[in-house]
Amino acid sequence: MRLLVLGGTQFLGRHVVSAALARGHDVATFTRGVSGPPPEGARALHGDRDDPGALPRALGEWAPELVVDTSAQSRAAARHAAAVLGGVRGYAFVSSLNAYRGWPPGPVGPEDGEHTWGTADDGYGPDKAYAERVIGASVGRAFLTARAGLVVGPYDYVHRLGWWLERIHRGGRVVVPAEGLAQPIALVDARDLAGWLVGMAEAGAGGAVNATGPAGMTTLGGLLDLCREITGSDAEWVPVPEADLLAAGVEEWVHLPLWLRQGVARTAWDVDTARARALGLPSRPLAATVADTWAWQQEDHRPRYSPNGLPRPGLPPDLEAALLSSR
Ligand SMILES: NC(=O)c1ccc[n+]([C@@H]2O[C@H](COP(=O)([O-])OP(=O)(O)OC[C@H]3O[C@@H](n4cnc5c(N)ncnc54)[C@H](OP(=O)(O)O)[C@@H]3O)[C@@H](O)[C@H]2O)c1
């Protein structure tokens, strides 16, 4: 079928394109052309989602039957997609757990019981909730919104897991959050999510799905141990108590990626994914995700960046030195 990927040249979207091509679809991507080309085999259409005329101009006579939308970041982008793509047979939209008014800190129960942000609210989560409503109203029953949790894997330029891999690979004494090590966490491999999104669009599946790994699939410490094993590092963990991290100015999630203070972490990682599991969202072994991400990082030396104005993840060297010097 003719499958349009809105996005498709960076991370999750790139994997969506590869999955759709592997399943024999005629795939087109729609991007500004700033982030480079899509994987070979897809036709690259260009335009800005914020321009109301750009998508119909780029599509011309090529009428998509299926859509996977990884790139909606503004309300205008959502309205313009809704105006043009309402008649497709399946539309899988990539939203975020941030669409929920109560997350973080959560916890997040079954999709139907949770409230998303209202139209009057402002920011990343409210914009995702707005896009879900606007595109959902246009597409109807074949609109599926995947409220993604933490997405990791090869081509992840957001560089959260990537930062840990690089830091741990350098070895030596590595600051880790003392109480955070035992914290259960969950994440989803971009390739698992991508293939599943294509399948959901093909099936014309609808509704909201909390799209992340099973709650408690690992712990933060378990993930860091895997990073050490896979990078062949001699890194020694230096557990720093939460109170000391916060007093030193260490920012949760940003300076130590994936670390949240206990009061938030306990519930933020507690997400009900029963619907995702029932709909077949896979969760490959974490060791495969970490190994493949590390292999990609060693091949691809282009600069990492943080999309959408997010701060760059990682512990600033002076902060790390100060924390280590007293221990
Ligand atoms: N990473 C996470 O942990 C996480 C968690 C929850 C949800 N999400 C969501 O998952 C999605 C993942 O994004 P991704 O970066 O992996 O997807 P992607 O499709 O691989 O990359 C984003 C695409 O958007 C295009 N784009 C950006 N601005 C555009 C515009 N104004 N008009 C047209 N195209 C535009 C970019 O190409 P050009 O730059 O060339 O235009 C690029 O192809 C996002 O929607 C994000 O909100 C991510």
GROMACS .gro file of C-alpha atoms and ligand atoms in nm, residues 6-14 30-36 47-50 70-73 94-96 124 128 148-151 158 160, ligand 1:
model
   83
    6LEU     CA    1   0.538   1.219   0.828
    7GLY     CA    2   0.901   1.241   0.937
    8GLY     CA    3   1.121   0.944   0.863
    9THR     CA    4   1.477   1.068   0.839
   10GLN     CA    5   1.613   1.074   1.194
   11PHE     CA    6   1.536   0.812   1.456
   12LEU     CA    7   1.199   0.646   1.510
   13GLY     CA    8   1.073   0.760   1.170
   14ARG     CA    9   1.378   0.613   0.997
   30PHE     CA   10   0.751   1.413   0.412
   31THR     CA   11   1.015   1.633   0.576
   32ARG     CA   12   1.174   1.973   0.526
   33GLY     CA   13   1.489   1.804   0.396
   34VAL     CA   14   1.698   1.954   0.677
   35SER     CA   15   1.782   1.627   0.853
   36GLY     CA   16   1.901   1.437   0.549
   47GLY     CA   17   0.783   2.069   0.270
   48ASP     CA   18   0.720   2.226   0.608
   49ARG     CA   19   0.432   2.083   0.814
   50ASP     CA   20   0.364   2.430   0.946
   70THR     CA   21   0.636   1.066   1.388
   71SER     CA   22   0.697   1.436   1.337
   72ALA     CA   23   0.401   1.635   1.474
   73GLN     CA   24   0.538   1.896   1.714
   94VAL     CA   25   0.330   0.906   1.769
   95SER     CA   26   0.226   1.087   2.083
   96SER     CA   27   0.383   1.074   2.427
  124TYR     CA   28   0.483   1.965   2.450
  128LYS     CA   29   0.045   1.617   2.157
  148ALA     CA   30   0.528   0.657   2.378
  149GLY     CA   31   0.746   0.626   2.683
  150LEU     CA   32   1.125   0.639   2.659
  151VAL     CA   33   1.233   0.537   2.308
  158VAL     CA   34   1.851   1.247   2.173
  160ARG     CA   35   2.024   0.974   2.676
  328LIG     N1   36   1.265   0.998   2.209
  328LIG     C1   37   1.177   0.965   2.301
  328LIG     O1   38   1.211   0.908   2.404
  328LIG     C2   39   1.029   0.997   2.276
  328LIG     C3   40   0.938   0.970   2.377
  328LIG     C4   41   0.802   0.994   2.354
  328LIG     C5   42   0.760   1.043   2.231
  328LIG     N2   43   0.851   1.072   2.136
  328LIG     C6   44   0.803   1.123   2.007
  328LIG     O2   45   0.850   1.033   1.908
  328LIG     C7   46   0.867   1.101   1.786
  328LIG     C8   47   1.003   1.061   1.745
  328LIG     O3   48   1.065   1.149   1.656
  328LIG     P1   49   1.193   1.110   1.575
  328LIG     O4   50   1.285   1.228   1.579
  328LIG     O5   51   1.247   0.982   1.620
  328LIG     O6   52   1.122   1.096   1.432
  328LIG     P2   53   1.181   1.105   1.287
  328LIG     O7   54   1.065   1.103   1.195
  328LIG     O8   55   1.288   1.004   1.269
  328LIG     O9   56   1.247   1.252   1.287
  328LIG     C9   57   1.171   1.370   1.295
  328LIG    C10   58   1.136   1.414   1.154
  328LIG    O10   59   1.057   1.530   1.153
  328LIG    C11   60   1.095   1.608   1.041
  328LIG     N3   61   1.048   1.743   1.067
  328LIG    C12   62   1.080   1.822   1.172
  328LIG     N4   63   1.014   1.940   1.164
  328LIG    C13   64   0.940   1.935   1.050
  328LIG    C14   65   0.852   2.025   0.987
  328LIG     N5   66   0.826   2.146   1.038
  328LIG     N6   67   0.791   1.987   0.871
  328LIG    C15   68   0.817   1.866   0.818
  328LIG     N7   69   0.899   1.774   0.875
  328LIG    C16   70   0.960   1.809   0.988
  328LIG    C17   71   1.245   1.591   1.036
  328LIG    O11   72   1.301   1.615   0.908
  328LIG     P3   73   1.356   1.762   0.867
  328LIG    O12   74   1.437   1.810   0.983
  328LIG    O13   75   1.437   1.736   0.746
  328LIG    O14   76   1.234   1.843   0.843
  328LIG    C18   77   1.258   1.442   1.069
  328LIG    O15   78   1.247   1.361   0.956
  328LIG    C19   79   0.841   1.247   1.811
  328LIG    O16   80   0.709   1.277   1.772
  328LIG    C20   81   0.853   1.259   1.964
  328LIG    O17   82   0.771   1.363   2.015
  328LIG    C21   83   0.985   1.049   2.155
   0.00000   0.00000   0.00000
